[in-house]
Amino acid sequence: METKETIGIDVSKATLDVHIHSNKCKGTFENSKKGFSLLVKWAYGNSPVPTKNILFIFEHTGLYSEKLSEHLSKEGIPYTVVSGLEIKRSLGIVRGKDDRIDAAKIALYAYRLRDEITLSKAPSKRIRALKKLLSLRERLVRQRAGYKASLKEQKKVLAEKDFGLLFKVQKKMVAELTKQIDTIDGEMDSVIKSDTELDRIFGLLLSIKCIGKQAAMFLLVHTDGFTKFDNARQFAAYCGIAPYPYQSGTSIKGRSRVSPMANKGIKSLLNMCALSSIRHNSEIKRYYDQRIAAGKNKMSTVNIVRNKLVSRAFAVVNRGTPYVNVYKHAS
């Protein structure tokens, strides 16, 4: 696609502010199915460029932009979704906040990078369902952990016979949350089994030692079924585990380090998988011990293990066969 026109959309809960880059035409529409249709019709009618050369662009705003992505994907309309931080940093110093001005900035950003932008595609319904279920599960797990922590601390200083109701209610909450978490786990299993491709990928991920069901689920969702990223390095950068050089001229020569810009949730989960591998996977444990004995940094070694797991995940999916522990056969 040759992009000759960019249309920036600032997405909010109720409205969509739109800006056509070439003629500075502005419009505001409802954030609804009816509004989406009117927006596209208005944009095509007011732009002097052929429809095949028009690109729509907007920031990722979670639930508020999800329906717009679905509509544009369904209609086969070229669009891209970008990080708000990426746009903000590309435009220099900005003062004030206005939705119409933001739409113009988004359109300008896209026009400047029109030859480099990659088109977006809405995830499948099953991936979206899994993502929402995972998000709900995380909230319930946090709530359960809070009740468990409170109970543990209260038992140290309070007598249960004097505060029976206090303990009883919290124990019931823990039990109920556990029940609902199990229900969500069952529903996620059903969603995966209902899709042959997702079930195949899920099975391949589970073949990697120390990648459990939750880690496999997160990998499946955050890669959109391993279609969102071209390779393991790109996903590692998204997770915040890919090391980058830190040097400038002759005065600054620091060690390579990871970026703080990352998906902290999946990074934390990969960290737990890496620590589990170091404890329970003889191959990884040997590698870890050798590096530590050689005086290498512990956290950098753990990060290497995280990257190994991500590389193995992409390898088994791209190859289409389960992970084989070559080290075990060699020994």
CSV table of C-alpha atoms in Angstrom, one decimal:
chain,number,residue,atom,x,y,z
A,1,MET,CA,0.0,0.0,0.0
A,2,GLU,CA,1.3,3.5,-1.0
A,3,THR,CA,0.2,5.9,1.7
A,4,LYS,CA,-0.6,9.4,0.4
A,5,GLU,CA,-3.0,10.5,3.1
A,6,THR,CA,-3.1,10.0,6.8
A,7,ILE,CA,-6.2,10.5,9.0
A,8,GLY,CA,-5.5,10.9,12.8
A,9,ILE,CA,-8.1,9.9,15.3
A,10,ASP,CA,-8.0,10.8,19.0
A,11,VAL,CA,-10.1,8.2,20.8
A,12,SER,CA,-12.0,8.9,24.0
A,13,LYS,CA,-14.7,7.1,25.8
A,14,ALA,CA,-17.6,8.8,24.1
A,15,THR,CA,-16.2,10.5,21.0
A,16,LEU,CA,-13.7,10.3,18.2
A,17,ASP,CA,-11.9,13.5,17.1
A,18,VAL,CA,-10.7,13.2,13.5
A,19,HIS,CA,-8.1,15.2,11.5
A,20,ILE,CA,-7.3,14.8,7.8
A,21,HIS,CA,-3.6,15.7,7.3
A,22,SER,CA,-3.7,17.1,3.7
A,23,ASN,CA,-6.4,19.7,4.0
A,24,LYS,CA,-6.6,20.1,7.8
A,25,CYS,CA,-10.3,19.1,7.8
A,26,LYS,CA,-11.7,18.3,11.3
A,27,GLY,CA,-14.6,16.3,12.5
A,28,THR,CA,-16.1,14.7,15.7
A,29,PHE,CA,-18.0,11.4,15.8
A,30,GLU,CA,-19.6,9.1,18.4
A,31,ASN,CA,-17.5,6.2,19.6
A,32,SER,CA,-20.0,3.7,18.3
A,33,LYS,CA,-20.7,1.5,15.3
A,34,LYS,CA,-22.8,4.2,13.8
A,35,GLY,CA,-20.1,6.7,14.5
A,36,PHE,CA,-17.5,4.5,12.8
A,37,SER,CA,-19.5,4.3,9.6
A,38,LEU,CA,-20.1,8.0,9.5
A,39,LEU,CA,-16.4,8.7,10.2
A,40,VAL,CA,-15.2,6.6,7.3
A,41,LYS,CA,-17.8,8.0,4.9
A,42,TRP,CA,-16.8,11.6,6.0
A,43,ALA,CA,-13.1,10.9,5.7
A,44,TYR,CA,-13.3,9.4,2.2
A,45,GLY,CA,-15.6,12.2,1.1
A,46,ASN,CA,-13.4,15.1,2.4
A,47,SER,CA,-10.0,13.7,1.4
A,48,PRO,CA,-8.7,14.5,-2.1
A,49,VAL,CA,-6.7,11.3,-2.2
A,50,PRO,CA,-8.1,7.9,-3.5
A,51,THR,CA,-9.4,5.7,-0.8
A,52,LYS,CA,-6.8,3.0,-1.5
A,53,ASN,CA,-4.0,5.4,-0.5
A,54,ILE,CA,-5.6,6.6,2.8
A,55,LEU,CA,-4.4,5.3,6.2
A,56,PHE,CA,-6.2,5.7,9.5
A,57,ILE,CA,-4.2,6.0,12.6
A,58,PHE,CA,-5.0,6.2,16.3
A,59,GLU,CA,-3.5,5.5,19.7
A,60,HIS,CA,-4.1,2.3,21.7
A,61,THR,CA,-6.5,3.2,24.4
A,62,GLY,CA,-7.7,-0.3,25.5
A,63,LEU,CA,-11.5,-0.8,25.6
A,64,TYR,CA,-12.2,2.6,24.0
A,65,SER,CA,-10.3,1.8,20.8
A,66,GLU,CA,-11.1,-1.9,20.5
A,67,LYS,CA,-14.4,-1.6,18.7
A,68,LEU,CA,-12.9,0.9,16.2
A,69,SER,CA,-10.1,-1.6,15.4
A,70,GLU,CA,-12.7,-4.4,15.0
A,71,HIS,CA,-14.8,-2.3,12.6
A,72,LEU,CA,-11.9,-1.2,10.4
A,73,SER,CA,-10.5,-4.8,10.2
A,74,LYS,CA,-13.9,-6.1,9.3
A,75,GLU,CA,-14.3,-3.6,6.5
A,76,GLY,CA,-10.8,-4.2,5.2
A,77,ILE,CA,-9.8,-0.5,5.8
A,78,PRO,CA,-6.1,0.1,6.2
A,79,TYR,CA,-5.2,1.4,9.7
A,80,THR,CA,-2.5,1.2,12.4
A,81,VAL,CA,-2.6,1.5,16.1
A,82,VAL,CA,0.4,3.0,17.9
A,83,SER,CA,1.6,3.7,21.4
A,84,GLY,CA,0.7,7.2,22.7
A,85,LEU,CA,4.2,7.5,24.2
A,86,GLU,CA,5.7,6.9,20.8
A,87,ILE,CA,3.7,9.7,19.2
A,88,LYS,CA,4.4,12.0,22.1
A,89,ARG,CA,8.2,11.5,22.0
A,90,SER,CA,8.3,11.9,18.2
A,91,LEU,CA,6.8,15.4,18.3
A,92,GLY,CA,9.1,17.2,20.7
A,93,ILE,CA,8.0,19.5,23.5
A,94,VAL,CA,4.2,19.8,23.8
A,95,ARG,CA,2.2,22.2,26.0
A,96,GLY,CA,-1.4,21.9,26.8
A,97,LYS,CA,-4.0,19.2,25.9
A,98,ASP,CA,-6.8,19.3,23.3
A,99,ASP,CA,-8.4,16.3,21.6
A,100,ARG,CA,-8.6,18.0,18.2
A,101,ILE,CA,-5.0,19.1,18.4
A,102,ASP,CA,-4.0,15.6,19.4
A,103,ALA,CA,-5.8,14.2,16.3
A,104,ALA,CA,-3.7,16.6,14.1
A,105,LYS,CA,-0.5,15.5,15.8
A,106,ILE,CA,-1.4,11.8,15.3
A,107,ALA,CA,-2.0,12.5,11.6
A,108,LEU,CA,1.3,14.4,11.3
A,109,TYR,CA,3.2,11.6,13.0
A,110,ALA,CA,1.7,9.0,10.6
A,111,TYR,CA,2.4,11.2,7.5
A,112,ARG,CA,6.1,11.6,8.5
A,113,LEU,CA,6.5,7.9,8.9
A,114,ARG,CA,4.1,6.7,6.2
A,115,ASP,CA,6.7,4.6,4.4
A,116,GLU,CA,7.7,2.8,7.6
A,117,ILE,CA,4.4,2.2,9.4
A,118,THR,CA,3.1,-1.4,9.6
A,119,LEU,CA,-0.6,-2.0,9.2
A,120,SER,CA,-2.5,-3.3,12.2
A,121,LYS,CA,-5.1,-6.1,12.4
A,122,ALA,CA,-7.6,-6.8,15.1
A,123,PRO,CA,-7.0,-10.0,17.1
A,124,SER,CA,-9.4,-12.9,16.6
A,125,LYS,CA,-12.5,-13.1,18.9
A,126,ARG,CA,-10.9,-16.0,20.8
A,127,ILE,CA,-7.7,-14.1,21.5
A,128,ARG,CA,-9.7,-11.1,22.7
A,129,ALA,CA,-11.8,-13.4,24.9
A,130,LEU,CA,-8.6,-15.0,26.4
A,131,LYS,CA,-7.1,-11.5,27.0
A,132,LYS,CA,-10.1,-10.4,28.9
A,133,LEU,CA,-10.3,-13.6,30.9
A,134,LEU,CA,-6.6,-13.3,31.8
A,135,SER,CA,-7.1,-9.7,32.9
A,136,LEU,CA,-10.0,-10.7,35.2
A,137,ARG,CA,-8.1,-13.7,36.6
A,138,GLU,CA,-5.2,-11.4,37.5
A,139,ARG,CA,-7.5,-9.1,39.4
A,140,LEU,CA,-9.1,-12.0,41.3
A,141,VAL,CA,-5.7,-13.4,42.1
A,142,ARG,CA,-4.5,-10.1,43.5
A,143,GLN,CA,-7.6,-9.8,45.6
A,144,ARG,CA,-7.2,-13.3,47.0
A,145,ALA,CA,-3.6,-12.6,47.8
A,146,GLY,CA,-4.7,-9.5,49.7
A,147,TYR,CA,-7.2,-11.5,51.8
A,148,LYS,CA,-4.6,-14.3,52.5
A,149,ALA,CA,-2.0,-11.8,53.6
A,150,SER,CA,-4.5,-10.1,55.9
A,151,LEU,CA,-5.5,-13.4,57.5
A,152,LYS,CA,-1.9,-14.4,58.0
A,153,GLU,CA,-1.0,-11.2,59.8
A,154,GLN,CA,-4.2,-11.1,61.9
A,155,LYS,CA,-3.7,-14.7,63.1
A,156,LYS,CA,-0.4,-13.6,64.6
A,157,VAL,CA,-1.9,-11.0,66.8
A,158,LEU,CA,-5.6,-11.8,67.2
A,159,ALA,CA,-7.4,-14.7,68.9
A,160,GLU,CA,-9.8,-16.5,66.5
A,161,LYS,CA,-12.2,-17.1,69.3
A,162,ASP,CA,-12.6,-13.4,69.9
A,163,PHE,CA,-12.7,-12.4,66.2
A,164,GLY,CA,-14.5,-15.3,64.7
A,165,LEU,CA,-16.6,-13.3,62.2
A,166,LEU,CA,-13.5,-11.4,61.0
A,167,PHE,CA,-11.7,-14.7,60.1
A,168,LYS,CA,-14.8,-16.5,58.8
A,169,VAL,CA,-15.7,-13.8,56.3
A,170,GLN,CA,-12.2,-13.5,54.9
A,171,LYS,CA,-11.9,-17.3,54.6
A,172,LYS,CA,-15.1,-17.4,52.7
A,173,MET,CA,-13.8,-14.7,50.4
A,174,VAL,CA,-10.6,-16.7,49.7
A,175,ALA,CA,-12.7,-19.8,49.0
A,176,GLU,CA,-15.1,-18.0,46.7
A,177,LEU,CA,-12.3,-16.2,44.8
A,178,THR,CA,-10.5,-19.5,44.4
A,179,LYS,CA,-13.7,-21.0,43.0
A,180,GLN,CA,-14.1,-18.2,40.5
A,181,ILE,CA,-10.4,-18.4,39.4
A,182,ASP,CA,-10.9,-22.1,38.8
A,183,THR,CA,-14.0,-21.3,36.7
A,184,ILE,CA,-12.1,-18.8,34.6
A,185,ASP,CA,-9.3,-21.4,34.1
A,186,GLY,CA,-11.9,-23.9,32.8
A,187,GLU,CA,-13.3,-21.3,30.5
A,188,MET,CA,-9.9,-20.4,29.0
A,189,ASP,CA,-9.2,-24.1,28.4
A,190,SER,CA,-12.5,-24.4,26.6
A,191,VAL,CA,-11.7,-21.4,24.4
A,192,ILE,CA,-8.3,-22.8,23.4
A,193,LYS,CA,-9.7,-26.3,22.7
A,194,SER,CA,-12.4,-24.8,20.5
A,195,ASP,CA,-9.8,-23.5,18.1
A,196,THR,CA,-7.5,-26.0,16.4
A,197,GLU,CA,-4.6,-23.6,15.8
A,198,LEU,CA,-4.6,-22.1,19.3
A,199,ASP,CA,-4.8,-25.6,20.8
A,200,ARG,CA,-1.8,-26.7,18.6
A,201,ILE,CA,0.3,-23.7,19.6
A,202,PHE,CA,-0.7,-24.1,23.3
A,203,GLY,CA,0.5,-27.7,23.3
A,204,LEU,CA,3.8,-26.8,21.7
A,205,LEU,CA,4.5,-24.2,24.3
A,206,LEU,CA,3.7,-26.6,27.2
A,207,SER,CA,6.3,-29.0,25.8
A,208,ILE,CA,9.0,-26.5,26.9
A,209,LYS,CA,10.1,-27.4,30.5
A,210,CYS,CA,9.2,-24.8,33.1
A,211,ILE,CA,6.6,-23.0,30.8
A,212,GLY,CA,3.3,-23.8,32.6
A,213,LYS,CA,-0.2,-23.1,31.6
A,214,GLN,CA,-0.4,-19.5,32.7
A,215,ALA,CA,2.9,-18.6,31.0
A,216,ALA,CA,1.8,-20.4,27.8
A,217,MET,CA,-1.6,-18.5,27.9
A,218,PHE,CA,0.2,-15.2,28.3
A,219,LEU,CA,2.5,-15.9,25.4
A,220,LEU,CA,-0.4,-17.0,23.2
A,221,VAL,CA,-2.4,-13.8,24.0
A,222,HIS,CA,0.3,-11.2,23.9
A,223,THR,CA,1.7,-12.5,20.6
A,224,ASP,CA,-1.8,-12.8,19.1
A,225,GLY,CA,-1.3,-16.4,18.4
A,226,PHE,CA,2.4,-15.8,17.4
A,227,THR,CA,1.3,-13.5,14.5
A,228,LYS,CA,2.1,-10.1,16.0
A,229,PHE,CA,5.9,-10.4,16.2
A,230,ASP,CA,8.2,-11.6,13.4
A,231,ASN,CA,10.8,-13.1,15.8
A,232,ALA,CA,11.8,-13.8,19.4
A,233,ARG,CA,14.0,-10.6,19.5
A,234,GLN,CA,11.0,-8.3,18.8
A,235,PHE,CA,8.9,-10.0,21.5
A,236,ALA,CA,11.8,-9.8,23.9
A,237,ALA,CA,12.0,-6.1,23.3
A,238,TYR,CA,8.3,-5.8,23.9
A,239,CYS,CA,8.7,-7.7,27.2
A,240,GLY,CA,11.7,-5.6,28.3
A,241,ILE,CA,14.2,-8.4,28.4
A,242,ALA,CA,16.2,-7.6,25.3
A,243,PRO,CA,19.6,-6.0,26.2
A,244,TYR,CA,20.6,-2.9,24.4
A,245,PRO,CA,24.1,-1.2,24.3
A,246,TYR,CA,24.8,1.8,26.6
A,247,GLN,CA,27.7,3.8,25.3
A,248,SER,CA,28.5,7.2,23.8
A,249,GLY,CA,31.8,8.4,22.4
A,250,THR,CA,34.8,7.5,24.5
A,251,SER,CA,33.5,8.6,27.9
A,252,ILE,CA,30.4,6.5,28.4
A,253,LYS,CA,30.9,2.7,28.0
A,254,GLY,CA,28.4,1.0,30.2
A,255,ARG,CA,27.2,-2.6,30.1
A,256,SER,CA,24.3,-3.5,27.9
A,257,ARG,CA,21.0,-3.1,29.7
A,258,VAL,CA,17.3,-3.8,29.3
A,259,SER,CA,14.9,-0.9,28.7
A,260,PRO,CA,12.3,0.1,31.4
A,261,MET,CA,9.7,0.4,28.6
A,262,ALA,CA,8.1,-3.0,28.8
A,263,ASN,CA,5.1,-5.1,29.4
A,264,LYS,CA,5.8,-5.6,33.1
A,265,GLY,CA,3.2,-8.4,33.5
A,266,ILE,CA,4.7,-10.8,31.0
A,267,LYS,CA,8.2,-9.8,32.1
A,268,SER,CA,7.5,-10.8,35.7
A,269,LEU,CA,5.9,-14.1,34.5
A,270,LEU,CA,9.0,-14.9,32.4
A,271,ASN,CA,11.2,-14.1,35.3
A,272,MET,CA,9.3,-16.7,37.4
A,273,CYS,CA,9.7,-19.2,34.6
A,274,ALA,CA,13.4,-18.5,34.4
A,275,LEU,CA,13.9,-19.0,38.1
A,276,SER,CA,12.0,-22.2,37.9
A,277,SER,CA,14.2,-23.4,35.1
A,278,ILE,CA,17.3,-22.6,37.1
A,279,ARG,CA,16.0,-24.8,39.9
A,280,HIS,CA,14.5,-27.6,38.0
A,281,ASN,CA,16.0,-27.8,34.6
A,282,SER,CA,19.4,-29.5,34.8
A,283,GLU,CA,20.6,-28.0,31.5
A,284,ILE,CA,19.7,-24.4,32.5
A,285,LYS,CA,21.0,-25.0,36.1
A,286,ARG,CA,24.4,-26.1,34.8
A,287,TYR,CA,24.6,-23.1,32.5
A,288,TYR,CA,23.6,-20.7,35.3
A,289,ASP,CA,26.2,-22.2,37.7
A,290,GLN,CA,29.0,-22.0,35.1
A,291,ARG,CA,28.3,-18.3,34.5
A,292,ILE,CA,28.1,-17.5,38.2
A,293,ALA,CA,31.3,-19.4,38.9
A,294,ALA,CA,33.0,-17.4,36.1
A,295,GLY,CA,32.0,-14.2,38.0
A,296,LYS,CA,29.1,-13.1,35.7
A,297,ASN,CA,26.3,-11.0,37.1
A,298,LYS,CA,23.4,-13.0,38.5
A,299,MET,CA,20.6,-10.9,37.1
A,300,SER,CA,22.1,-10.7,33.6
A,301,THR,CA,22.3,-14.5,33.7
A,302,VAL,CA,18.7,-14.8,34.7
A,303,ASN,CA,17.8,-12.4,31.8
A,304,ILE,CA,19.7,-14.7,29.4
A,305,VAL,CA,17.5,-17.6,30.6
A,306,ARG,CA,14.4,-15.5,30.1
A,307,ASN,CA,15.5,-14.9,26.5
A,308,LYS,CA,16.3,-18.6,26.0
A,309,LEU,CA,12.7,-19.4,27.0
A,310,VAL,CA,11.3,-16.9,24.6
A,311,SER,CA,13.5,-18.2,21.8
A,312,ARG,CA,12.4,-21.7,22.5
A,313,ALA,CA,8.8,-20.7,22.4
A,314,PHE,CA,9.2,-19.1,19.0
A,315,ALA,CA,11.3,-22.0,17.7
A,316,VAL,CA,8.7,-24.7,18.6
A,317,VAL,CA,5.8,-22.6,17.1
A,318,ASN,CA,7.7,-21.8,13.9
A,319,ARG,CA,9.0,-25.4,13.5
A,320,GLY,CA,5.6,-26.9,14.4
A,321,THR,CA,7.1,-29.7,16.6
A,322,PRO,CA,7.4,-30.0,20.4
A,323,TYR,CA,10.6,-29.0,22.2
A,324,VAL,CA,13.3,-31.7,22.3
A,325,ASN,CA,15.8,-31.7,25.2
A,326,VAL,CA,19.0,-32.4,23.2
A,327,TYR,CA,21.1,-32.0,26.3
A,328,LYS,CA,19.4,-35.0,27.9
A,329,HIS,CA,20.1,-37.2,24.9
A,330,ALA,CA,23.7,-36.0,24.7
A,331,SER,CA,24.4,-36.9,28.3
